[in-house]
mmCIF file of C-alpha atoms in Angstrom:
data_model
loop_
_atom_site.group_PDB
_atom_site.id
_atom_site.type_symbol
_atom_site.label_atom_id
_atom_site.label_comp_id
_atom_site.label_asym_id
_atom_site.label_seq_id
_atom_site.Cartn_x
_atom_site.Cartn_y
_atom_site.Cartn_z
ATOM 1 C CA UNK X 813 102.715 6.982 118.318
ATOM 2 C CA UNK X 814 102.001 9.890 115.608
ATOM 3 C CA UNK X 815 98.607 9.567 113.721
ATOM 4 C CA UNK X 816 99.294 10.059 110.233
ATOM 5 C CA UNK X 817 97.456 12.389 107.733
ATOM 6 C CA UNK X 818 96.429 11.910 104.121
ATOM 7 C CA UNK X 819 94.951 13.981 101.335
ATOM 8 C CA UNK X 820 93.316 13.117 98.312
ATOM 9 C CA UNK X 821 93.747 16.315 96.369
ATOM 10 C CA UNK X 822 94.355 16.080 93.372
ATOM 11 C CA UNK X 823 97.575 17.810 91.347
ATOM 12 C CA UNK X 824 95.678 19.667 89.273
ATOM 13 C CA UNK X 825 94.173 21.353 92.717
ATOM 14 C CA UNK X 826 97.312 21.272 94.532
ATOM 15 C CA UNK X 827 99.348 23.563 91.915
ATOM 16 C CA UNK X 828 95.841 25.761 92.273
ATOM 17 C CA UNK X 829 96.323 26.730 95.855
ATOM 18 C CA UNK X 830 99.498 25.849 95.771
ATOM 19 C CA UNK X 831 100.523 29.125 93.530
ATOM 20 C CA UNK X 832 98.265 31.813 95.045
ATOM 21 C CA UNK X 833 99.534 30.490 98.604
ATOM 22 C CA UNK X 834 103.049 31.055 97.400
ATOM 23 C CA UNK X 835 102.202 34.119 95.994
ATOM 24 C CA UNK X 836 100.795 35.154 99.529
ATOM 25 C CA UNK X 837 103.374 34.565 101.571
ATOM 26 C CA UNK X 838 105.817 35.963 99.427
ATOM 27 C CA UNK X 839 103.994 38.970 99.203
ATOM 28 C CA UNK X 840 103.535 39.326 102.826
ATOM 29 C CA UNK X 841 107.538 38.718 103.688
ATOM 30 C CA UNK X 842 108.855 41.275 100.980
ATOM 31 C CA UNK X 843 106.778 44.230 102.706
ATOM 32 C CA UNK X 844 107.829 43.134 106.139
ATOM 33 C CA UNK X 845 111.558 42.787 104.880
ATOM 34 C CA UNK X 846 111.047 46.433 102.922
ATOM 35 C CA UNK X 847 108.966 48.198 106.207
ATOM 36 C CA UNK X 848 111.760 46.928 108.388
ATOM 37 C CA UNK X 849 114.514 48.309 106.455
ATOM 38 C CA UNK X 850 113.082 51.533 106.472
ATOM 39 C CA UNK X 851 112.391 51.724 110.104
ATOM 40 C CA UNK X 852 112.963 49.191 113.148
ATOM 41 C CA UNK X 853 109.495 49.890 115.607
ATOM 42 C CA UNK X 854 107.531 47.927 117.789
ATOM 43 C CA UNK X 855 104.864 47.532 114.592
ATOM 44 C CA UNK X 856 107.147 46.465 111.986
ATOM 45 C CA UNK X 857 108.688 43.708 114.375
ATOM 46 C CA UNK X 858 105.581 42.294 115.614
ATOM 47 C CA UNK X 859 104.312 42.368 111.775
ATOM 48 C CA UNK X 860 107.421 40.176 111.559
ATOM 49 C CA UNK X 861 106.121 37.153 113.773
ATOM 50 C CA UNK X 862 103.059 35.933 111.123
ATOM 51 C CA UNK X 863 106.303 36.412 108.811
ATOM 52 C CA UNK X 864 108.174 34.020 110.986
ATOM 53 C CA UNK X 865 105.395 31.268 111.385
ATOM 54 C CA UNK X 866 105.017 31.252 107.341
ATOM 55 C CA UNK X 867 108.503 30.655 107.054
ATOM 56 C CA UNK X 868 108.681 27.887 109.615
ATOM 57 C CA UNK X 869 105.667 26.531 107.540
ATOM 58 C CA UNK X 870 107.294 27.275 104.521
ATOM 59 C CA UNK X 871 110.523 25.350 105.922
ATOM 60 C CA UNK X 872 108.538 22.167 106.781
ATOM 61 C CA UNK X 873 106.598 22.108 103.722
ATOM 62 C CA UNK X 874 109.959 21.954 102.009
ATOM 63 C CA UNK X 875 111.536 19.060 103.967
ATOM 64 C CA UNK X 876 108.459 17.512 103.592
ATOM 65 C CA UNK X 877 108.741 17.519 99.673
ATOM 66 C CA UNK X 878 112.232 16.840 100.081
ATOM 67 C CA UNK X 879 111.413 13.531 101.873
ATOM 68 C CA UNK X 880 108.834 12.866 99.517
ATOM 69 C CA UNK X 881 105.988 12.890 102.084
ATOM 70 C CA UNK X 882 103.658 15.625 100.063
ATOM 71 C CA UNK X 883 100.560 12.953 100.395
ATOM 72 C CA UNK X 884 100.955 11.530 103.918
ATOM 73 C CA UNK X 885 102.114 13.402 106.931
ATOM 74 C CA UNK X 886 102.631 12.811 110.568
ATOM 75 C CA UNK X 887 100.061 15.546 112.795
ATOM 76 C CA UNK X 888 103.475 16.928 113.658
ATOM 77 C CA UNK X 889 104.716 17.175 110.445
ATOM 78 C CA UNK X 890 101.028 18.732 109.012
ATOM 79 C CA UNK X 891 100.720 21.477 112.035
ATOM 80 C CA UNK X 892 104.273 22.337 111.238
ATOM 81 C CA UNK X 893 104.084 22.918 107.754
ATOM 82 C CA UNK X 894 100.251 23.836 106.908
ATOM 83 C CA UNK X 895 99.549 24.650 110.441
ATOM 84 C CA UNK X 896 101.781 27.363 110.706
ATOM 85 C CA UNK X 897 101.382 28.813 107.761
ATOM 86 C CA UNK X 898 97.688 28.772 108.055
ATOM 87 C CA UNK X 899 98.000 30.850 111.321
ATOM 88 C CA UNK X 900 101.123 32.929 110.014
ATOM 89 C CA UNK X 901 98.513 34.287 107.263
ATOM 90 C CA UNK X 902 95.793 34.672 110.039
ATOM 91 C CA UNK X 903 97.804 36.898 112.053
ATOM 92 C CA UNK X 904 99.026 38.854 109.183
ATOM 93 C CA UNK X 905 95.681 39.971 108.242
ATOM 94 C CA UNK X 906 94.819 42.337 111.554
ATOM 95 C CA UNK X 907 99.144 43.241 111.184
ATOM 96 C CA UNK X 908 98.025 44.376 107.906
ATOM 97 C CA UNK X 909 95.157 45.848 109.042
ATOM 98 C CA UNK X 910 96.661 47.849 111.405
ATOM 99 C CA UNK X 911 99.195 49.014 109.181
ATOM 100 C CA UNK X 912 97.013 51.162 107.112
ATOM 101 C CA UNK X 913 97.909 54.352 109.158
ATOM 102 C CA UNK X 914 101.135 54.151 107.871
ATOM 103 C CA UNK X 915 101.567 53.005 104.538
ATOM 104 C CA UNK X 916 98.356 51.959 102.501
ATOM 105 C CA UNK X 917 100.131 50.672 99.470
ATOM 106 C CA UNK X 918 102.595 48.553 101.591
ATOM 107 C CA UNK X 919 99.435 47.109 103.753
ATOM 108 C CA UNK X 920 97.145 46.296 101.321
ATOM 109 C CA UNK X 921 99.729 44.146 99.719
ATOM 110 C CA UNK X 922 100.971 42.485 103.350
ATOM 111 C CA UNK X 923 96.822 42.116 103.345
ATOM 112 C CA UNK X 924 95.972 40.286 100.288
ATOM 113 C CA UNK X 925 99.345 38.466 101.011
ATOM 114 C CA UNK X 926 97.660 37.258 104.389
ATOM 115 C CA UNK X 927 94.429 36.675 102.643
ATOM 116 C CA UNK X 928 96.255 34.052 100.217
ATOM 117 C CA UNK X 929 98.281 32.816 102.826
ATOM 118 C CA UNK X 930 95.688 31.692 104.704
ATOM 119 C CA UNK X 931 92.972 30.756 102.060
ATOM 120 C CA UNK X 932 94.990 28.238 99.871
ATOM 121 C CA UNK X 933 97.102 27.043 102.727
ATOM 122 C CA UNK X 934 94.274 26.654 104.852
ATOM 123 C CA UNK X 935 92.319 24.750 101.983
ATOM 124 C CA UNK X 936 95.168 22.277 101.717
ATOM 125 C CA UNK X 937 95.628 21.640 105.586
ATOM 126 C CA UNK X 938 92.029 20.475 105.205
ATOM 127 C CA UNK X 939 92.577 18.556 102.775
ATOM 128 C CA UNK X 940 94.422 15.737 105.163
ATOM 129 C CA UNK X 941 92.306 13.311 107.228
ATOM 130 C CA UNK X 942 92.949 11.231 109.794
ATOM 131 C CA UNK X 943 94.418 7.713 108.670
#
C-alpha cells in the first residue's frame, strides 16, 4: 500500500515557486543543451545527469497535473516528480560550480538555474505531509 501525500499550499504560493522553479530548470537545461553542442566531454555529459533528473521530475509533475493529482500524491508519485527535481537542482549547483573554469557566463546561469531549481521545488516537496 502507497501512503499518500497532501499539501495545503495555497495557489497564490504555488504559482510563486512554481515560476522561479520553472525558470530554474529551464535555465539550467538550455546551457547544458548549448555547452553540449559546442563540445561533447566528460564535464558537459555529467553536467547533463542533474539535467536528466529535472526532466524526469519535470515529466512526473506533468502527468501528475494531467491526472489532476496536483494536491494529493502517492510517495512514489511525490519523489518522482518533486523528488527528483529537488536533487536534479542539488547536483547542478557543484556541476555549475565546477564549470566556472570554462565558461563563467554559461555557469553562473546553469548556477542560479540550480539555485531555483532546488529552492522553489524543494519548498513545494515540503509542502506535502503524510496523510
Amino acid at each position: 500500500m502507497n501512503t499518500l501525500y497532501k499539501t495545503e499550499i495555497s495557489d497564490v504560493r504555488w504559482v510563486a515557486y512554481d515560476i522561479p522553479g520553472n525558470v530554474g530548470w529551464i535555465a539550467y537545461l538550455v546551457c547544458v543543451f548549448r555547452a553540449l553542442r559546442e563540445k561533447r566531454d566528460v564535464y558537459n555529459f555529467a553536467s547533463a545527469f542533474p539535467g536528466v533528473l529535472m526532466l524526469i521530475g519535470v515529466g512526473e509533475l506533468i502527468s501528475e497535473r494531467i491526472a489532476g493529482l496536483d494536491r494529493i500524491l502517492s510517495g512514489k508519485r511525490l519523489y518522482r516528480g518533486f523528488g527528483a527535481l529537488t536533487a536534479g537542482g542539488l547536483l547542478g549547483i557543484p556541476m555549475a560550480i565546477a564549470g566556472f573554469r570554462r565558461n563563467k557566463k554559461r555557469a553562473a546561469a546553469m548556477l542560479a538555474g540550480s539555485v531555483l531549481c532546488t529552492t522553489f521545488a524543494g519548498l513545494l516537496f515540503a509542502g506535502y505531509k503524510k496523510q
